[in-house]
Short mmCIF file of C-alpha atoms in Angstrom, two decimals:
data_model
loop_
_atom_site.label_atom_id
_atom_site.label_comp_id
_atom_site.label_asym_id
_atom_site.label_seq_id
_atom_site.Cartn_x
_atom_site.Cartn_y
_atom_site.Cartn_z
CA MET A 8 32.04 80.57 130.66
CA LEU A 9 34.43 83.43 129.93
CA HIS A 10 33.99 83.03 126.16
CA SER A 11 30.18 83.03 126.32
CA LYS A 12 29.96 86.12 128.53
CA LEU A 13 32.41 88.06 126.41
CA LEU A 14 30.59 87.27 123.17
CA LEU A 15 27.21 87.96 124.78
CA PHE A 16 28.27 91.48 125.73
CA ALA A 17 30.11 92.19 122.47
CA ILE A 18 27.64 90.89 119.89
CA GLN A 19 24.52 92.57 121.30
CA LYS A 20 23.31 95.75 119.63
CA PRO A 21 24.69 98.85 121.36
CA SER A 22 22.42 100.70 123.79
CA THR A 23 23.02 102.75 126.90
CA THR A 24 22.18 99.87 129.23
CA ARG A 25 24.29 97.35 127.31
CA LYS A 26 27.21 99.76 127.06
CA LEU A 27 27.09 100.17 130.84
CA LYS A 28 26.99 96.38 131.32
CA LEU A 29 29.97 96.01 128.99
CA ILE A 30 31.92 98.64 130.95
CA LYS A 31 31.04 96.94 134.25
CA TRP A 32 32.18 93.57 132.88
CA CYS A 33 35.50 95.05 131.72
CA GLN A 34 35.91 96.62 135.16
CA SER A 35 35.27 93.26 136.82
CA LYS A 36 38.07 91.77 134.68
CA ARG A 37 40.26 94.81 135.53
CA LEU A 38 40.50 95.82 131.89
CA LEU A 39 39.03 99.23 132.78
CA ALA A 40 39.58 101.31 135.90
CA ARG A 41 36.97 101.00 138.64
CA ARG A 42 37.97 104.27 140.28
CA VAL A 43 39.57 107.37 138.82
CA LYS A 44 40.76 110.33 140.84
CA CYS A 45 40.42 113.88 139.65
CA SER A 46 43.70 115.46 138.60
CA ARG A 47 42.62 118.85 139.99
CA CYS A 48 41.16 118.08 143.41
CA GLY A 49 42.20 114.46 144.04
CA HIS A 50 38.64 113.24 144.77
CA ASN A 51 37.08 110.15 143.20
CA MET A 52 35.27 110.92 139.94
CA ARG A 53 31.79 109.68 139.11
CA MET A 54 30.67 107.90 135.98
CA LYS A 55 28.17 109.91 133.98
CA LYS A 56 26.30 109.37 130.73
CA THR A 57 27.67 111.01 127.61
CA ARG A 58 27.15 111.03 123.85
CA HIS A 59 30.65 109.86 123.14
CA LEU A 60 31.62 106.44 121.76
CA ASP A 61 31.47 104.48 125.03
CA GLY A 62 28.29 106.14 126.29
CA PHE A 63 29.85 107.05 129.65
CA HIS A 64 32.81 108.98 131.02
CA TRP A 65 34.30 109.98 134.36
CA MET A 66 33.26 113.40 135.67
CA CYS A 67 34.13 115.53 138.71
CA ARG A 68 32.23 118.68 139.74
CA HIS A 69 33.79 119.43 143.09
CA LYS A 70 33.20 122.88 144.55
CA SER A 71 36.93 123.61 144.37
CA HIS A 72 36.64 123.61 140.56
CA ARG A 73 34.61 126.85 140.64
CA ASN A 74 31.71 125.51 138.58
CA LYS A 75 34.03 123.90 136.02
CA LYS A 76 33.73 120.16 135.42
CA THR A 77 36.62 117.79 134.78
CA THR A 78 36.06 114.77 132.55
CA ARG A 79 38.14 111.72 131.65
CA SER A 80 37.49 108.74 129.44
CA VAL A 81 36.47 105.39 130.92
CA ARG A 82 39.44 103.94 129.03
CA VAL A 83 42.05 105.95 130.93
CA GLY A 84 45.22 103.88 131.50
CA SER A 85 43.82 100.82 129.70
CA LEU A 86 44.68 98.95 126.52
CA PHE A 87 41.89 100.78 124.67
CA GLU A 88 42.88 104.32 125.67
CA ARG A 89 44.37 105.43 122.34
CA SER A 90 41.91 103.56 120.16
CA LYS A 91 38.86 105.03 118.43
CA LEU A 92 37.04 101.70 118.10
CA ASN A 93 34.23 100.81 120.45
CA LEU A 94 34.78 98.31 123.24
CA SER A 95 32.59 95.60 121.70
CA SER A 96 34.74 95.57 118.53
CA TRP A 97 37.88 95.28 120.64
CA LEU A 98 36.51 92.36 122.65
CA ILE A 99 35.42 90.53 119.50
CA PHE A 100 38.89 91.03 118.05
CA ILE A 101 40.57 89.78 121.26
CA TYR A 102 38.39 86.67 121.13
CA ARG A 103 39.18 86.03 117.46
CA PHE A 104 42.86 86.69 118.08
CA THR A 105 43.00 83.92 120.67
CA GLN A 106 41.25 81.58 118.24
CA GLY A 107 44.10 82.00 115.76
CA LEU A 108 42.08 83.30 112.81
CA ARG A 109 43.80 85.26 110.09
CA ILE A 110 43.26 89.01 109.79
CA ARG A 111 41.34 88.76 106.51
CA GLN A 112 38.92 86.27 108.02
CA ILE A 113 38.23 88.59 110.92
CA ASP A 114 37.50 91.41 108.50
CA MET A 115 35.14 89.22 106.47
CA MET A 116 33.35 87.64 109.43
CA GLN A 117 32.85 90.78 111.50
CA ASP A 118 31.67 93.65 109.35
CA GLY A 119 32.15 96.96 111.08
CA ILE A 120 35.02 96.04 113.42
CA ALA A 121 37.43 98.25 111.51
CA LYS A 122 37.32 100.33 108.37
CA SER A 123 40.65 99.05 107.03
CA SER A 124 43.03 96.13 107.39
CA ARG A 125 45.63 98.60 108.66
CA THR A 126 43.56 99.13 111.79
CA LEU A 127 43.33 95.38 112.30
CA SER A 128 47.09 95.08 111.87
CA LYS A 129 47.67 97.71 114.56
CA MET A 130 45.31 95.92 116.93
CA ALA A 131 47.07 92.60 116.31
CA ARG A 132 50.47 94.28 116.83
CA VAL A 133 49.37 95.57 120.24
CA LEU A 134 48.21 92.10 121.34
CA ARG A 135 51.39 90.46 120.02
CA LYS A 136 53.42 92.93 122.06
CA VAL A 137 51.45 91.96 125.17
CA CYS A 138 52.15 88.26 124.52
CA ARG A 139 55.84 88.91 123.85
CA CYS A 140 56.25 90.80 127.13
CA ALA A 141 54.47 87.97 128.96
CA ILE A 142 56.75 85.25 127.56
CA LYS A 143 59.80 87.39 128.37
CA ARG A 144 58.68 87.64 132.01
CA PHE A 145 58.21 83.88 132.03
CA ARG A 146 61.78 83.38 130.75
CA ARG A 147 63.24 85.62 133.44
CA ARG A 148 61.36 83.90 136.25
CA HIS A 149 61.44 80.24 135.21
CA GLY A 150 64.23 80.01 132.63
CA GLN A 151 62.10 78.24 129.98
CA MET A 152 63.74 74.83 130.23
CA ILE A 153 62.68 71.68 128.38
CA GLY A 154 63.58 68.04 128.85
CA SER A 155 63.22 65.68 131.78
CA GLY A 156 62.85 61.99 132.44
CA GLN A 157 59.60 61.77 130.43
CA GLU A 158 60.14 64.66 128.02
CA PHE A 159 62.62 64.51 125.16
CA ALA A 160 63.85 67.32 122.91
CA VAL A 161 63.97 67.51 119.12
CA LEU A 162 66.36 69.96 117.43
CA ASP A 163 66.18 71.40 113.93
CA GLU A 164 66.78 74.61 111.96
CA SER A 165 64.54 76.23 109.39
CA ASN A 166 64.34 79.39 107.32
CA PHE A 167 61.28 81.64 107.39
CA ARG A 168 61.92 83.47 104.15
CA HIS A 169 59.38 84.82 101.69
CA LYS A 170 57.40 82.13 99.89
CA ARG A 171 56.38 82.75 96.30
CA LYS A 172 53.28 81.00 95.02
CA TYR A 173 54.18 78.50 92.27
CA GLY A 174 57.67 80.02 92.21
CA ARG A 175 56.38 83.12 90.44
CA GLY A 176 56.13 86.77 91.35
CA ARG A 177 58.51 89.36 92.69
CA ALA A 178 61.09 88.10 95.16
CA SER A 179 60.82 89.80 98.52
CA THR A 180 63.66 91.35 100.47
CA THR A 181 63.35 88.53 103.00
CA TRP A 182 65.48 86.39 100.67
CA ARG A 183 68.44 88.55 101.72
CA ARG A 184 67.94 87.57 105.36
CA LYS A 185 70.67 85.14 106.34
CA LYS A 186 69.40 84.33 109.81
CA TRP A 187 67.91 80.95 110.61
CA VAL A 188 65.26 79.95 113.13
CA PHE A 189 66.67 77.37 115.53
CA GLY A 190 63.91 75.26 117.05
CA MET A 191 64.04 73.18 120.23
CA LEU A 192 60.81 71.26 120.76
CA GLY A 193 60.04 69.56 124.05
CA VAL A 194 57.77 66.54 123.47
CA ARG A 195 55.85 64.83 126.25
CA ASP A 196 52.73 62.84 125.36
CA LYS A 197 50.51 65.39 123.59
CA CYS A 198 52.23 68.45 125.09
CA ARG A 199 54.61 70.54 122.97
CA HIS A 200 56.96 73.20 124.33
CA PRO A 201 58.68 75.06 121.47
CA ILE A 202 61.67 77.36 121.92
CA LEU A 203 62.37 79.37 118.77
CA ARG A 204 65.42 81.61 118.39
CA LEU A 205 66.86 83.56 115.46
CA VAL A 206 70.53 82.68 114.89
CA LEU A 207 72.99 84.22 112.47
CA ARG A 208 74.50 80.89 111.41
CA ARG A 209 73.85 77.20 111.92
CA SER A 210 77.35 76.68 113.24
CA ARG A 211 78.33 75.01 116.49
CA PRO A 212 79.16 78.23 118.41
CA HIS A 213 75.68 79.58 117.65
CA LEU A 214 73.57 76.48 118.38
CA ILE A 215 75.25 74.58 121.23
CA PRO A 216 75.06 77.46 123.80
CA LEU A 217 71.31 77.65 123.22
CA VAL A 218 70.95 73.91 123.79
CA VAL A 219 72.89 74.16 127.04
CA LYS A 220 70.78 77.13 128.15
CA HIS A 221 67.34 75.64 127.46
CA VAL A 222 67.71 71.82 127.60
CA ARG A 223 68.21 70.11 130.94
CA PRO A 224 71.25 67.83 131.33
CA GLY A 225 70.54 64.14 130.83
CA THR A 226 67.69 64.77 128.37
CA ALA A 227 67.25 62.55 125.35
CA ILE A 228 67.85 64.69 122.25
CA ILE A 229 66.88 63.76 118.68
CA SER A 230 68.31 65.59 115.68
CA ASP A 231 69.56 65.02 112.16
CA GLU A 232 73.24 64.47 111.42
CA TRP A 233 74.08 68.13 111.06
CA ARG A 234 77.76 68.60 111.83
CA ALA A 235 77.10 71.25 114.49
CA TYR A 236 75.68 68.54 116.81
CA ARG A 237 77.92 65.63 115.80
CA GLY A 238 80.06 64.28 118.64
CA VAL A 239 79.32 67.21 120.97
CA LEU A 240 75.99 66.67 122.74
CA ALA A 241 76.83 63.12 123.85
CA ASN A 242 79.99 64.39 125.55
CA MET A 243 78.00 67.10 127.40
CA GLY A 244 75.77 64.71 129.33
CA TYR A 245 72.90 64.38 126.84
CA LYS A 246 71.50 61.20 125.31
CA HIS A 247 71.90 62.05 121.65
CA PHE A 248 70.05 60.11 118.94
CA THR A 249 70.41 60.97 115.26
CA VAL A 250 68.59 60.07 112.05
CA ASN A 251 70.13 60.15 108.58
CA HIS A 252 67.49 61.73 106.32
CA SER A 253 69.37 60.80 103.16
CA GLN A 254 68.64 57.11 103.89
CA TRP A 255 65.45 56.97 105.97
CA PHE A 256 63.01 59.02 108.01
CA VAL A 257 63.12 56.71 111.04
CA ASP A 258 66.37 55.25 112.24
CA PRO A 259 65.95 51.41 112.12
CA HIS A 260 68.26 50.83 115.09
CA SER A 261 67.10 53.41 117.66
CA GLY A 262 63.67 54.29 116.24
CA ALA A 263 64.55 58.00 116.40
CA HIS A 264 62.81 60.45 114.05
CA SER A 265 62.29 64.18 113.82
CA GLN A 266 58.72 64.20 112.56
CA HIS A 267 57.51 66.07 115.66
CA ILE A 268 59.39 69.22 114.81
CA GLU A 269 58.98 68.79 111.04
CA ARG A 270 55.21 68.82 111.53
CA ALA A 271 55.53 71.76 113.92
CA TRP A 272 57.48 73.75 111.30
CA LEU A 273 54.55 73.38 108.90
CA THR A 274 52.11 74.75 111.49
CA TYR A 275 54.38 77.62 112.55
CA LYS A 276 55.27 78.68 109.00
CA THR A 277 51.66 78.59 107.87
CA SER A 278 50.69 80.84 110.77
CA VAL A 279 53.51 83.30 110.06
CA TRP A 280 53.10 83.37 106.27
CA ARG A 281 49.36 83.95 106.20
CA LEU A 282 49.73 86.86 108.63
CA ARG A 283 52.70 88.21 106.63
CA GLY A 284 54.84 88.00 109.75
CA ASN A 285 58.17 87.39 108.00
CA ARG A 286 58.47 90.79 106.33
CA THR A 287 60.95 92.17 108.85
CA GLU A 288 63.14 90.59 111.49
CA LYS A 289 61.32 92.47 114.26
CA MET A 290 57.93 91.23 113.08
CA LEU A 291 59.22 87.68 112.79
CA LYS A 292 60.45 87.78 116.39
CA GLU A 293 57.00 88.94 117.51
CA HIS A 294 55.31 86.02 115.75
CA LEU A 295 57.80 83.50 117.12
CA ALA A 296 57.20 84.87 120.62
CA LEU A 297 53.44 84.54 120.04
CA ILE A 298 53.89 80.87 119.11
CA GLU A 299 55.85 80.29 122.31
CA TRP A 300 53.25 82.18 124.35
CA THR A 301 50.46 79.99 122.92
CA HIS A 302 52.09 76.69 123.90
CA TRP A 303 53.81 77.72 127.14
CA LEU A 304 51.18 80.02 128.66
CA GLY A 305 47.96 80.20 126.64
CA GLU A 306 47.14 76.51 126.49
CA LYS A 307 48.16 75.93 130.13
CA HIS A 308 45.72 78.48 131.56
CA LYS A 309 42.56 77.08 133.13
CA GLN A 310 40.42 79.41 130.97
CA GLY A 311 42.44 78.86 127.82
CA PRO A 312 44.33 81.41 125.71
CA LEU A 313 41.58 84.01 126.17
CA GLY A 314 41.85 83.92 129.95
CA ARG A 315 45.62 84.08 129.78
CA LEU A 316 45.56 87.02 127.36
CA ILE A 317 43.21 88.97 129.63
CA LYS A 318 45.55 88.25 132.53
CA ASP A 319 48.57 89.51 130.57
CA ILE A 320 46.67 92.63 129.47
CA ARG A 321 45.96 93.39 133.13
CA HIS A 322 49.66 93.04 133.92
CA GLN A 323 50.75 95.16 130.97
CA PHE A 324 48.11 97.86 131.51
CA PRO A 325 47.36 98.04 135.25
CA VAL A 326 44.35 100.22 135.99
#
């Protein structure tokens, strides 16, 4: 229902009536302010028609102004305040962003959303920042723990460096990055709860504290035979199962395998690479946080990732 209403308002040709309906819908979702007070007299301003981009703005003509009107944009205090794009383009982009489409596809599918890919990149950066702040609040409140009686954890490390097509082309500066991405994946039926952290080394002092922080005691843990885990996790109260990848993919005795996280790495790396999210360490952290937000918060919301993103925008930009 939320998806259909949003697309109905955004795709329609702009007119004064439809612009007003779009503003009212954004106000009902608390994406735009319903009431704005005048900075000069303190009275509530009224929404009036204008020739500007949105078609309407806030206006106050109180007698204390001495025949001088005060105007403010309908976007005051909102996510769209500093943007020059119309609201319908923003809502289409928010919808496409939650669908996981790449930036180039958005540019090709929706002609007229933005004049350049740089504008699209800025819009995506703003939404990624909203998701990153949301997952940080979730960590502070709930701790972001995985593992239980029915959920087991899979551990692995991977490197998100630059990928050259067919091994040709100029090598990027990301090859100099020595940090690894340490992944802890909680698996329960069809649910996946990834925890992705950048670590300087794959040594025991860098990995084990993260396991203790995010994996509940007594959880069954599956990993390869990397020496950082060997003989440590079992002594700390975990049920540790290993698989020797030099001999087989599935351990014949315990049936343990790490295909859950190996398949997840393919999905995560594809998402990061096609959006060029591994250029800098800061950008990589934003994309990793977005992956966590999608599985921990977006997919758990009753209205899907779009409903969760609108909720986080309201929290980040209260109006």
